[in-house]
Amino acid sequence: ARVAEALGESRTAADCRARAARAGDAISARLFDQRRGIHALDLHADGKRTWTQTALHAVALVLGATTPARAAKWLDQVAGDAFSARWGVRLLPTTDPLFSPSSYHGGTVWPLLTGWTACAEYRAGRVQAAFRHLAANASLAWRRQLGAFDEVLHGLEERSAGVCADQAWSAAMVIAPLVE
């Protein structure tokens, strides 16, 4: 929508905004549970949902597919110690039965997800938590190789998880929340 607007294509911009609103409504209708106050992680073909809370929930806020009010419970959780280590945000909280601190999708700290979380928190007006996550990512530039940003870090110890030692998307997540 913003690109179309910048090109003077106001009809296309309006169409993009309308489509985004419909997508957000569909996400809320299918994935948000009012009683629980949380979004499901996914929706299976048989209609079952997975209620695991992960750092990936930041994406719905970053893309504007949900509101800060609907994401409030998740925002509270991700700002807490179970999700947030001093060096970033874990994919799964330490309280999840599947948490494993060295597992790529099971509990490692991802600078990518830390940045997305910070962007989501800024959009929700939670500037203290957002800045804490932004600062965690920025501090990684001085932790190991100067200027290198690991793809993933161990979930309980401030060290590499042994994947990619210098990941561009991790470095980008210092800039994206700062711009946000």
PDB file of C-alpha atoms in Angstrom:
ATOM      1  CA  ALA A   1       0.000   0.000   0.000  1.00  0.00           C
ATOM      2  CA  ARG A   2       2.794   2.430   0.879  1.00  0.00           C
ATOM      3  CA  VAL A   3       4.653   1.721  -2.358  1.00  0.00           C
ATOM      4  CA  ALA A   4       1.475   2.157  -4.403  1.00  0.00           C
ATOM      5  CA  GLU A   5       0.771   5.414  -2.593  1.00  0.00           C
ATOM      6  CA  ALA A   6       4.302   6.675  -3.247  1.00  0.00           C
ATOM      7  CA  LEU A   7       3.772   5.901  -6.937  1.00  0.00           C
ATOM      8  CA  GLY A   8       0.533   7.853  -6.956  1.00  0.00           C
ATOM      9  CA  GLU A   9      -1.595   4.711  -7.292  1.00  0.00           C
ATOM     10  CA  SER A  10      -4.229   5.549  -4.678  1.00  0.00           C
ATOM     11  CA  ARG A  11      -6.714   2.922  -5.904  1.00  0.00           C
ATOM     12  CA  THR A  12      -4.112   0.178  -5.666  1.00  0.00           C
ATOM     13  CA  ALA A  13      -3.107   1.429  -2.195  1.00  0.00           C
ATOM     14  CA  ALA A  14      -6.735   1.337  -1.041  1.00  0.00           C
ATOM     15  CA  ASP A  15      -7.146  -2.172  -2.487  1.00  0.00           C
ATOM     16  CA  CYS A  16      -4.006  -3.357  -0.656  1.00  0.00           C
ATOM     17  CA  ARG A  17      -5.273  -1.904   2.624  1.00  0.00           C
ATOM     18  CA  ALA A  18      -8.687  -3.532   2.164  1.00  0.00           C
ATOM     19  CA  ARG A  19      -7.074  -6.908   1.437  1.00  0.00           C
ATOM     20  CA  ALA A  20      -4.837  -6.573   4.505  1.00  0.00           C
ATOM     21  CA  ALA A  21      -7.867  -5.771   6.668  1.00  0.00           C
ATOM     22  CA  ARG A  22      -9.701  -8.856   5.359  1.00  0.00           C
ATOM     23  CA  ALA A  23      -6.637 -11.011   6.037  1.00  0.00           C
ATOM     24  CA  GLY A  24      -6.364  -9.628   9.576  1.00  0.00           C
ATOM     25  CA  ASP A  25     -10.052 -10.305  10.172  1.00  0.00           C
ATOM     26  CA  ALA A  26      -9.629 -13.883   8.900  1.00  0.00           C
ATOM     27  CA  ILE A  27      -6.606 -14.440  11.151  1.00  0.00           C
ATOM     28  CA  SER A  28      -8.516 -13.162  14.155  1.00  0.00           C
ATOM     29  CA  ALA A  29     -11.625 -15.193  13.343  1.00  0.00           C
ATOM     30  CA  ARG A  30      -9.696 -18.418  12.842  1.00  0.00           C
ATOM     31  CA  LEU A  31      -6.835 -18.136  15.298  1.00  0.00           C
ATOM     32  CA  PHE A  32      -7.857 -15.894  18.211  1.00  0.00           C
ATOM     33  CA  ASP A  33      -9.617 -17.416  21.212  1.00  0.00           C
ATOM     34  CA  GLN A  34     -11.388 -14.768  23.285  1.00  0.00           C
ATOM     35  CA  ARG A  35     -11.638 -17.000  26.358  1.00  0.00           C
ATOM     36  CA  ARG A  36      -7.924 -17.805  26.381  1.00  0.00           C
ATOM     37  CA  GLY A  37      -6.961 -14.319  25.226  1.00  0.00           C
ATOM     38  CA  ILE A  38      -4.354 -15.720  22.828  1.00  0.00           C
ATOM     39  CA  HIS A  39      -3.830 -16.638  19.193  1.00  0.00           C
ATOM     40  CA  ALA A  40      -3.265 -20.217  18.112  1.00  0.00           C
ATOM     41  CA  LEU A  41       0.050 -21.017  16.504  1.00  0.00           C
ATOM     42  CA  ASP A  42      -1.630 -22.857  13.646  1.00  0.00           C
ATOM     43  CA  LEU A  43      -4.862 -24.315  12.324  1.00  0.00           C
ATOM     44  CA  HIS A  44      -4.951 -27.953  11.185  1.00  0.00           C
ATOM     45  CA  ALA A  45      -7.098 -29.274   8.335  1.00  0.00           C
ATOM     46  CA  ASP A  46      -9.371 -30.989  10.868  1.00  0.00           C
ATOM     47  CA  GLY A  47     -10.014 -27.672  12.648  1.00  0.00           C
ATOM     48  CA  LYS A  48      -7.734 -28.349  15.625  1.00  0.00           C
ATOM     49  CA  ARG A  49      -5.465 -25.542  16.754  1.00  0.00           C
ATOM     50  CA  THR A  50      -2.104 -25.555  18.484  1.00  0.00           C
ATOM     51  CA  TRP A  51      -2.083 -23.179  21.450  1.00  0.00           C
ATOM     52  CA  THR A  52       1.686 -23.134  21.998  1.00  0.00           C
ATOM     53  CA  GLN A  53       2.879 -19.580  22.506  1.00  0.00           C
ATOM     54  CA  THR A  54       6.081 -18.821  20.606  1.00  0.00           C
ATOM     55  CA  ALA A  55       8.092 -15.778  19.617  1.00  0.00           C
ATOM     56  CA  LEU A  56       6.627 -16.235  16.130  1.00  0.00           C
ATOM     57  CA  HIS A  57       3.437 -14.576  17.381  1.00  0.00           C
ATOM     58  CA  ALA A  58       5.290 -11.279  16.889  1.00  0.00           C
ATOM     59  CA  VAL A  59       4.747 -11.591  13.148  1.00  0.00           C
ATOM     60  CA  ALA A  60       0.984 -11.022  13.374  1.00  0.00           C
ATOM     61  CA  LEU A  61       1.589  -7.705  15.138  1.00  0.00           C
ATOM     62  CA  VAL A  62       4.443  -6.677  12.851  1.00  0.00           C
ATOM     63  CA  LEU A  63       2.251  -7.264   9.789  1.00  0.00           C
ATOM     64  CA  GLY A  64      -0.773  -5.586  11.357  1.00  0.00           C
ATOM     65  CA  ALA A  65      -2.796  -8.809  11.248  1.00  0.00           C
ATOM     66  CA  THR A  66      -3.807  -8.449  14.893  1.00  0.00           C
ATOM     67  CA  THR A  67      -4.141  -5.663  17.406  1.00  0.00           C
ATOM     68  CA  PRO A  68      -2.081  -4.917  20.499  1.00  0.00           C
ATOM     69  CA  ALA A  69      -5.216  -5.521  22.587  1.00  0.00           C
ATOM     70  CA  ARG A  70      -5.621  -9.049  21.202  1.00  0.00           C
ATOM     71  CA  ALA A  71      -1.906  -9.727  21.616  1.00  0.00           C
ATOM     72  CA  ALA A  72      -1.701  -8.293  25.151  1.00  0.00           C
ATOM     73  CA  LYS A  73      -1.354 -11.646  26.904  1.00  0.00           C
ATOM     74  CA  TRP A  74       1.415 -12.727  24.527  1.00  0.00           C
ATOM     75  CA  LEU A  75       3.146  -9.339  24.901  1.00  0.00           C
ATOM     76  CA  ASP A  76       3.129  -9.810  28.678  1.00  0.00           C
ATOM     77  CA  GLN A  77       4.553 -13.314  28.321  1.00  0.00           C
ATOM     78  CA  VAL A  78       7.303 -12.455  25.837  1.00  0.00           C
ATOM     79  CA  ALA A  79       8.549  -9.628  28.061  1.00  0.00           C
ATOM     80  CA  GLY A  80       8.983 -12.078  30.960  1.00  0.00           C
ATOM     81  CA  ASP A  81      11.956 -14.209  31.921  1.00  0.00           C
ATOM     82  CA  ALA A  82      10.573 -17.431  30.420  1.00  0.00           C
ATOM     83  CA  PHE A  83      10.841 -15.974  26.899  1.00  0.00           C
ATOM     84  CA  SER A  84      13.449 -13.259  27.338  1.00  0.00           C
ATOM     85  CA  ALA A  85      17.072 -13.918  28.152  1.00  0.00           C
ATOM     86  CA  ARG A  86      19.540 -11.076  28.591  1.00  0.00           C
ATOM     87  CA  TRP A  87      20.805 -11.830  25.032  1.00  0.00           C
ATOM     88  CA  GLY A  88      17.418 -12.054  23.286  1.00  0.00           C
ATOM     89  CA  VAL A  89      14.104 -13.839  22.866  1.00  0.00           C
ATOM     90  CA  ARG A  90      13.743 -17.619  22.918  1.00  0.00           C
ATOM     91  CA  LEU A  91      11.542 -19.272  20.306  1.00  0.00           C
ATOM     92  CA  LEU A  92       9.786 -21.213  23.090  1.00  0.00           C
ATOM     93  CA  PRO A  93       9.591 -20.151  26.728  1.00  0.00           C
ATOM     94  CA  THR A  94      11.501 -22.146  29.331  1.00  0.00           C
ATOM     95  CA  THR A  95       8.126 -23.146  30.807  1.00  0.00           C
ATOM     96  CA  ASP A  96       7.024 -25.008  27.660  1.00  0.00           C
ATOM     97  CA  PRO A  97       7.339 -28.810  27.947  1.00  0.00           C
ATOM     98  CA  LEU A  98       9.048 -28.868  24.535  1.00  0.00           C
ATOM     99  CA  PHE A  99      11.689 -26.301  25.565  1.00  0.00           C
ATOM    100  CA  SER A 100      15.214 -27.443  24.767  1.00  0.00           C
ATOM    101  CA  PRO A 101      17.873 -24.716  24.992  1.00  0.00           C
ATOM    102  CA  SER A 102      20.034 -26.005  22.145  1.00  0.00           C
ATOM    103  CA  SER A 103      17.221 -27.052  19.809  1.00  0.00           C
ATOM    104  CA  TYR A 104      16.905 -24.824  16.733  1.00  0.00           C
ATOM    105  CA  HIS A 105      13.096 -24.706  16.956  1.00  0.00           C
ATOM    106  CA  GLY A 106      12.804 -25.712  20.583  1.00  0.00           C
ATOM    107  CA  GLY A 107      14.217 -22.933  22.698  1.00  0.00           C
ATOM    108  CA  THR A 108      17.223 -21.218  21.193  1.00  0.00           C
ATOM    109  CA  VAL A 109      17.452 -17.429  21.151  1.00  0.00           C
ATOM    110  CA  TRP A 110      17.070 -15.988  17.681  1.00  0.00           C
ATOM    111  CA  PRO A 111      18.182 -12.411  17.015  1.00  0.00           C
ATOM    112  CA  LEU A 112      15.664 -12.479  14.136  1.00  0.00           C
ATOM    113  CA  LEU A 113      12.797 -13.221  16.520  1.00  0.00           C
ATOM    114  CA  THR A 114      14.202 -10.793  19.067  1.00  0.00           C
ATOM    115  CA  GLY A 115      14.004  -8.067  16.429  1.00  0.00           C
ATOM    116  CA  TRP A 116      10.504  -9.032  15.335  1.00  0.00           C
ATOM    117  CA  THR A 117       9.446  -9.034  18.983  1.00  0.00           C
ATOM    118  CA  ALA A 118      10.920  -5.558  19.477  1.00  0.00           C
ATOM    119  CA  CYS A 119       9.073  -4.309  16.370  1.00  0.00           C
ATOM    120  CA  ALA A 120       5.826  -5.821  17.676  1.00  0.00           C
ATOM    121  CA  GLU A 121       6.375  -4.248  21.085  1.00  0.00           C
ATOM    122  CA  TYR A 122       7.051  -0.830  19.553  1.00  0.00           C
ATOM    123  CA  ARG A 123       3.841  -1.120  17.500  1.00  0.00           C
ATOM    124  CA  ALA A 124       1.973  -1.990  20.699  1.00  0.00           C
ATOM    125  CA  GLY A 125       3.433   0.984  22.563  1.00  0.00           C
ATOM    126  CA  ARG A 126       5.495  -1.196  24.885  1.00  0.00           C
ATOM    127  CA  VAL A 127       8.638   0.828  24.453  1.00  0.00           C
ATOM    128  CA  GLN A 128      10.573  -0.366  27.528  1.00  0.00           C
ATOM    129  CA  ALA A 129      10.315  -4.036  26.563  1.00  0.00           C
ATOM    130  CA  ALA A 130      11.002  -3.163  22.911  1.00  0.00           C
ATOM    131  CA  PHE A 131      14.111  -1.190  23.771  1.00  0.00           C
ATOM    132  CA  ARG A 132      15.368  -3.995  26.028  1.00  0.00           C
ATOM    133  CA  HIS A 133      15.067  -6.448  23.118  1.00  0.00           C
ATOM    134  CA  LEU A 134      16.610  -3.995  20.640  1.00  0.00           C
ATOM    135  CA  ALA A 135      19.536  -3.442  23.047  1.00  0.00           C
ATOM    136  CA  ALA A 136      19.981  -7.208  23.470  1.00  0.00           C
ATOM    137  CA  ASN A 137      20.390  -7.578  19.715  1.00  0.00           C
ATOM    138  CA  ALA A 138      22.680  -4.565  19.393  1.00  0.00           C
ATOM    139  CA  SER A 139      24.948  -5.868  22.165  1.00  0.00           C
ATOM    140  CA  LEU A 140      25.613  -9.043  20.176  1.00  0.00           C
ATOM    141  CA  ALA A 141      27.926  -7.086  17.856  1.00  0.00           C
ATOM    142  CA  TRP A 142      30.555  -7.069  20.614  1.00  0.00           C
ATOM    143  CA  ARG A 143      30.041 -10.581  22.023  1.00  0.00           C
ATOM    144  CA  ARG A 144      32.105 -12.810  19.730  1.00  0.00           C
ATOM    145  CA  GLN A 145      33.556 -11.824  16.358  1.00  0.00           C
ATOM    146  CA  LEU A 146      33.347  -8.053  16.202  1.00  0.00           C
ATOM    147  CA  GLY A 147      30.299  -7.157  14.127  1.00  0.00           C
ATOM    148  CA  ALA A 148      29.153 -10.758  13.613  1.00  0.00           C
ATOM    149  CA  PHE A 149      25.621 -11.791  14.581  1.00  0.00           C
ATOM    150  CA  ASP A 150      24.884 -15.454  15.208  1.00  0.00           C
ATOM    151  CA  GLU A 151      21.791 -16.970  13.631  1.00  0.00           C
ATOM    152  CA  VAL A 152      20.814 -18.625  16.919  1.00  0.00           C
ATOM    153  CA  LEU A 153      22.161 -18.634  20.452  1.00  0.00           C
ATOM    154  CA  HIS A 154      21.790 -21.141  23.249  1.00  0.00           C
ATOM    155  CA  GLY A 155      18.564 -20.685  25.196  1.00  0.00           C
ATOM    156  CA  LEU A 156      20.092 -20.768  28.690  1.00  0.00           C
ATOM    157  CA  GLU A 157      23.716 -19.720  28.211  1.00  0.00           C
ATOM    158  CA  GLU A 158      24.969 -16.645  26.404  1.00  0.00           C
ATOM    159  CA  ARG A 159      26.860 -18.492  23.679  1.00  0.00           C
ATOM    160  CA  SER A 160      26.480 -19.679  20.128  1.00  0.00           C
ATOM    161  CA  ALA A 161      24.170 -22.589  19.421  1.00  0.00           C
ATOM    162  CA  GLY A 162      26.561 -23.688  16.685  1.00  0.00           C
ATOM    163  CA  VAL A 163      24.564 -22.788  13.595  1.00  0.00           C
ATOM    164  CA  CYS A 164      25.535 -19.856  11.336  1.00  0.00           C
ATOM    165  CA  ALA A 165      28.136 -17.589  12.981  1.00  0.00           C
ATOM    166  CA  ASP A 166      27.220 -14.484  10.973  1.00  0.00           C
ATOM    167  CA  GLN A 167      23.643 -14.181   9.754  1.00  0.00           C
ATOM    168  CA  ALA A 168      22.462 -11.119   7.814  1.00  0.00           C
ATOM    169  CA  TRP A 169      18.882 -11.320   9.099  1.00  0.00           C
ATOM    170  CA  SER A 170      20.193 -11.245  12.663  1.00  0.00           C
ATOM    171  CA  ALA A 171      22.188  -8.090  11.982  1.00  0.00           C
ATOM    172  CA  ALA A 172      19.202  -6.522  10.207  1.00  0.00           C
ATOM    173  CA  MET A 173      17.150  -6.920  13.371  1.00  0.00           C
ATOM    174  CA  VAL A 174      19.224  -4.230  15.063  1.00  0.00           C
ATOM    175  CA  ILE A 175      18.123  -1.740  12.409  1.00  0.00           C
ATOM    176  CA  ALA A 176      14.475  -2.765  11.850  1.00  0.00           C
ATOM    177  CA  PRO A 177      13.278  -2.112  15.423  1.00  0.00           C
ATOM    178  CA  LEU A 178      15.307   1.096  15.524  1.00  0.00           C
ATOM    179  CA  VAL A 179      13.471   2.318  12.414  1.00  0.00           C
ATOM    180  CA  GLU A 180      10.149   1.112  13.852  1.00  0.00           C
TER     181      GLU A 180
END
